Protein backbone atom coordinates (compact mmCIF):
# COMPACT_ATOMS: atom_id res chain seq x y z
CA UNK A 1 -209.57 -145.81 0.00
CA UNK A 2 -206.52 -146.71 2.84
CA UNK A 3 -202.94 -147.34 2.59
CA UNK A 4 -203.12 -151.08 1.65
CA UNK A 5 -204.22 -149.60 -2.05
CA UNK A 6 -203.58 -145.74 -2.09
CA UNK A 7 -201.49 -146.83 -4.79
CA UNK A 8 -203.39 -148.20 -7.20
CA UNK A 9 -205.12 -144.39 -7.81
CA UNK A 10 -202.10 -143.23 -8.87
CA UNK A 11 -200.91 -146.50 -11.13
CA UNK A 12 -201.94 -144.20 -14.52
CA UNK A 13 -199.40 -142.16 -13.67
CA UNK A 14 -195.88 -142.93 -15.27
CA UNK A 15 -193.96 -143.56 -12.32
CA UNK A 16 -196.55 -142.09 -9.04
CA UNK A 17 -196.95 -145.30 -7.09
CA UNK A 18 -192.80 -144.87 -6.89
CA UNK A 19 -193.53 -140.71 -5.47
CA UNK A 20 -196.66 -142.92 -2.99
CA UNK A 21 -194.12 -145.02 -1.10
CA UNK A 22 -191.55 -141.47 -1.47
CA UNK A 23 -194.08 -139.64 0.09
CA UNK A 24 -194.63 -142.00 2.41
CA UNK A 25 -191.23 -142.98 3.90
CA UNK A 26 -191.05 -138.98 3.95
CA UNK A 27 -193.45 -138.56 6.10
CA UNK A 28 -192.75 -140.91 8.13
CA UNK A 29 -189.13 -140.71 8.58
CA UNK A 30 -190.37 -136.49 8.94
CA UNK A 31 -192.75 -137.62 12.39
CA UNK A 32 -189.45 -140.16 13.39
CA UNK A 33 -186.82 -137.06 13.38
CA UNK A 34 -190.12 -134.75 15.38
CA UNK A 35 -191.15 -136.67 18.02
CA UNK A 36 -186.94 -137.70 18.49
CA UNK A 37 -186.30 -134.04 19.21
CA UNK A 38 -189.21 -134.20 21.76
CA UNK A 39 -188.82 -137.13 22.84
CA UNK A 40 -185.28 -135.44 23.94
CA UNK A 41 -186.21 -132.10 25.08
CA UNK A 42 -189.00 -133.84 26.95
CA UNK A 43 -186.81 -136.92 28.35
CA UNK A 44 -183.43 -134.25 29.11
CA UNK A 45 -185.26 -131.36 30.44
CA UNK A 46 -188.45 -131.90 32.54
CA UNK A 47 -187.12 -135.87 33.52
CA UNK A 48 -184.22 -135.16 33.56
CA UNK A 49 -183.57 -138.08 31.97
CA UNK A 50 -179.96 -138.38 30.63
CA UNK A 51 -180.29 -141.59 27.75
CA UNK A 52 -177.34 -141.57 24.43
CA UNK A 53 -179.64 -140.49 21.16
CA UNK A 54 -178.81 -143.91 19.84
CA UNK A 55 -180.33 -145.87 22.45
CA UNK A 56 -183.35 -143.77 23.09
CA UNK A 57 -183.80 -143.41 18.81
CA UNK A 58 -183.84 -147.09 18.80
CA UNK A 59 -186.16 -148.06 21.93
CA UNK A 60 -188.81 -145.79 20.70
CA UNK A 61 -188.97 -146.91 17.26
CA UNK A 62 -189.12 -150.64 18.78
CA UNK A 63 -192.29 -149.12 20.44
CA UNK A 64 -193.80 -147.58 17.92
CA UNK A 65 -193.40 -150.18 14.34
CA UNK A 66 -193.53 -154.02 16.87
CA UNK A 67 -197.20 -153.46 18.49
CA UNK A 68 -197.81 -152.17 14.68
CA UNK A 69 -196.98 -155.35 12.52
CA UNK A 70 -198.14 -157.87 14.59
CA UNK A 71 -201.72 -156.20 14.22
CA UNK A 72 -200.94 -156.00 10.66
CA UNK A 73 -199.88 -160.01 10.65
CA UNK A 74 -203.27 -160.69 12.82
CA UNK A 75 -205.19 -158.63 10.85
CA UNK A 76 -203.64 -158.08 7.48
CA UNK A 77 -207.89 -157.57 5.76
CA UNK A 78 -208.44 -154.69 8.37
CA UNK A 79 -205.93 -152.27 7.87
CA UNK A 80 -207.46 -149.15 6.34
CA UNK A 81 -210.37 -149.80 8.97
CA UNK A 82 -207.66 -150.13 11.42
CA UNK A 83 -205.44 -147.13 9.90
CA UNK A 84 -208.81 -144.46 9.95
CA UNK A 85 -209.62 -145.66 14.06
CA UNK A 86 -206.48 -144.78 14.71
CA UNK A 87 -206.12 -141.79 12.00
CA UNK A 88 -209.86 -140.76 14.17
CA UNK A 89 -208.17 -140.79 17.92
CA UNK A 90 -204.41 -139.13 17.10
CA UNK A 91 -207.43 -136.13 16.06
CA UNK A 92 -209.39 -136.13 19.14
CA UNK A 93 -206.27 -137.01 21.98
CA UNK A 94 -204.34 -134.21 19.54
CA UNK A 95 -206.00 -131.17 21.47
CA UNK A 96 -204.55 -133.12 25.08
CA UNK A 97 -201.02 -131.93 23.16
CA UNK A 98 -201.54 -128.63 21.17
CA UNK A 99 -203.45 -126.82 23.94
CA UNK A 100 -200.83 -127.20 26.40
CA UNK A 101 -198.45 -126.41 24.46
CA UNK A 102 -200.32 -123.14 23.54
CA UNK A 103 -201.43 -122.66 26.99
CA UNK A 104 -196.96 -122.63 28.10
CA UNK A 105 -195.65 -121.16 25.06
CA UNK A 106 -197.67 -117.82 26.00
CA UNK A 107 -196.99 -118.31 29.68
CA UNK A 108 -194.62 -115.29 30.88
CA UNK A 109 -193.42 -117.64 34.15
CA UNK A 110 -192.26 -120.35 31.92
CA UNK A 111 -191.13 -118.92 28.59
CA UNK A 112 -189.71 -115.23 29.71
CA UNK A 113 -189.61 -112.34 27.88
CA UNK A 114 -189.97 -115.37 24.96
CA UNK A 115 -193.43 -115.95 25.60
CA UNK A 116 -195.91 -115.20 23.16
CA UNK A 117 -198.10 -112.08 23.62
CA UNK A 118 -200.24 -109.48 21.49
CA UNK A 119 -201.63 -110.78 18.41
CA UNK A 120 -199.59 -113.95 17.85
CA UNK A 121 -201.02 -115.39 21.93
CA UNK A 122 -203.93 -114.24 20.56
CA UNK A 123 -203.59 -116.78 17.12
CA UNK A 124 -202.21 -118.81 18.92
CA UNK A 125 -205.44 -118.73 21.89
CA UNK A 126 -207.79 -118.81 17.99
CA UNK A 127 -205.69 -122.07 16.95
CA UNK A 128 -206.46 -124.46 20.42
CA UNK A 129 -209.59 -124.12 20.51
CA UNK A 130 -210.14 -124.43 16.50
CA UNK A 131 -208.50 -127.53 17.64
CA UNK A 132 -211.28 -128.67 19.68
CA UNK A 133 -213.40 -128.00 17.87
CA UNK A 134 -212.81 -129.58 14.74
CA UNK A 135 -211.94 -132.92 16.44
CA UNK A 136 -215.47 -132.43 19.33
CA UNK A 137 -217.66 -132.35 15.32
CA UNK A 138 -216.03 -135.24 14.31
CA UNK A 139 -217.66 -137.00 17.79
CA UNK A 140 -221.11 -136.54 17.08
CA UNK A 141 -220.85 -136.01 13.01
CA UNK A 142 -221.09 -138.67 10.33
CA UNK A 143 -218.12 -139.44 9.15
CA UNK A 144 -215.82 -138.85 12.10
CA UNK A 145 -215.21 -142.25 13.82
CA UNK A 146 -217.21 -141.92 16.25
CA UNK A 147 -220.29 -142.25 17.72
CA UNK A 148 -221.72 -139.94 14.80
CA UNK A 149 -221.27 -143.35 12.68
CA UNK A 150 -222.90 -145.30 15.11
CA UNK A 151 -226.02 -144.19 16.68
CA UNK A 152 -227.85 -143.77 13.56
CA UNK A 153 -228.22 -146.75 12.85
CA UNK A 154 -229.43 -147.83 16.02
CA UNK A 155 -232.65 -147.74 16.90
CA UNK A 156 -234.23 -146.45 20.26
CA UNK A 157 -232.97 -148.96 22.80
CA UNK A 158 -230.86 -148.85 26.70
CA UNK A 159 -227.62 -149.19 24.47
CA UNK A 160 -228.07 -145.92 22.37
CA UNK A 161 -229.52 -144.04 25.41
CA UNK A 162 -226.32 -145.45 26.96
CA UNK A 163 -224.20 -144.23 23.96
CA UNK A 164 -226.09 -140.91 23.97
CA UNK A 165 -224.81 -140.09 27.69
CA UNK A 166 -221.87 -141.41 27.64
CA UNK A 167 -221.26 -139.49 24.39
CA UNK A 168 -222.32 -135.75 26.15
CA UNK A 169 -220.14 -136.37 29.30
CA UNK A 170 -217.41 -136.93 26.28
CA UNK A 171 -218.16 -133.81 24.56
CA UNK A 172 -218.46 -131.99 28.29
CA UNK A 173 -215.21 -133.29 29.39
CA UNK A 174 -213.84 -132.11 26.11
CA UNK A 175 -214.85 -129.04 26.13
CA UNK A 176 -214.68 -128.79 30.17
CA UNK A 177 -210.46 -129.60 29.73
CA UNK A 178 -209.64 -127.63 26.73
CA UNK A 179 -211.07 -124.27 28.02
CA UNK A 180 -209.63 -124.57 31.93
CA UNK A 181 -206.71 -125.46 30.28
CA UNK A 182 -206.19 -122.15 28.26
CA UNK A 183 -207.19 -119.95 30.77
CA UNK A 184 -207.35 -121.02 34.14
CA UNK A 185 -204.64 -119.45 36.13
CA UNK A 186 -201.53 -121.88 36.49
CA UNK A 187 -199.87 -123.09 39.39
CA UNK A 188 -196.26 -121.92 37.89
CA UNK A 189 -198.55 -117.83 38.06
CA UNK A 190 -199.31 -118.35 40.92
CA UNK A 191 -197.02 -119.26 42.87
CA UNK A 192 -194.39 -116.61 41.17
CA UNK A 193 -197.32 -114.11 42.54
CA UNK A 194 -196.68 -115.51 46.38
CA UNK A 195 -193.25 -115.95 46.01
CA UNK A 196 -192.50 -111.92 47.47
CA UNK A 197 -194.81 -112.09 50.13
CA UNK A 198 -193.35 -115.41 51.22
CA UNK A 199 -189.72 -113.24 50.65
CA UNK A 200 -191.54 -109.80 52.96
CA UNK A 201 -192.44 -112.90 55.51
CA UNK A 202 -189.72 -114.52 56.04
CA UNK A 203 -187.30 -111.44 56.39
CA UNK A 204 -189.54 -109.83 58.87
CA UNK A 205 -189.45 -112.35 61.46
CA UNK A 206 -185.92 -112.74 60.60
CA UNK A 207 -185.43 -109.05 62.20
CA UNK A 208 -186.99 -109.45 64.69
CA UNK A 209 -185.14 -111.74 65.71
CA UNK A 210 -182.69 -110.17 65.33
CA UNK A 211 -183.87 -107.20 67.30
CA UNK A 212 -184.84 -109.55 70.40
């Protein structure tokens, strides 16, 4: 079952394939709009890149669509498996985008009075940990598209031992990065706490010079 043959499951329903096509188009359009706004805020706010919306939309669409078209032309019979691989990788990479977002959204230094706190903050942290836990499970579980689908079918060998070691190291890094991102003090908080001290020292030294 995949994106290329999913329509066949709706043939018994009148207009089923049409509804599937509309749903697929709506999902793609929703993702496109979301990434457009995200790119706008990242480029304008963080990178200070003032790029016209039309140019940014065209360039980002081409960067996203052209590789997909090339792959679909080269491997027309393997589209479903390729889509499954991409979905598995997207799930694996999701915490690397979602966890920092939760951290920044709950940081008073960055968000000011709009920072999430109390129940809202703990809920967001719980979501971040849940997302990490689900995707960490898919790395090792059967059907997750990663080590769990490969290791059980392999006989004990040096290659299997190497894959087991890689799996363990990956899981350790995955957990370390997510929990360090969530619970470590970010550099913005450290700078904010040091700033008043620096100002005080500067003022004191300035006063001593004037007295002299």
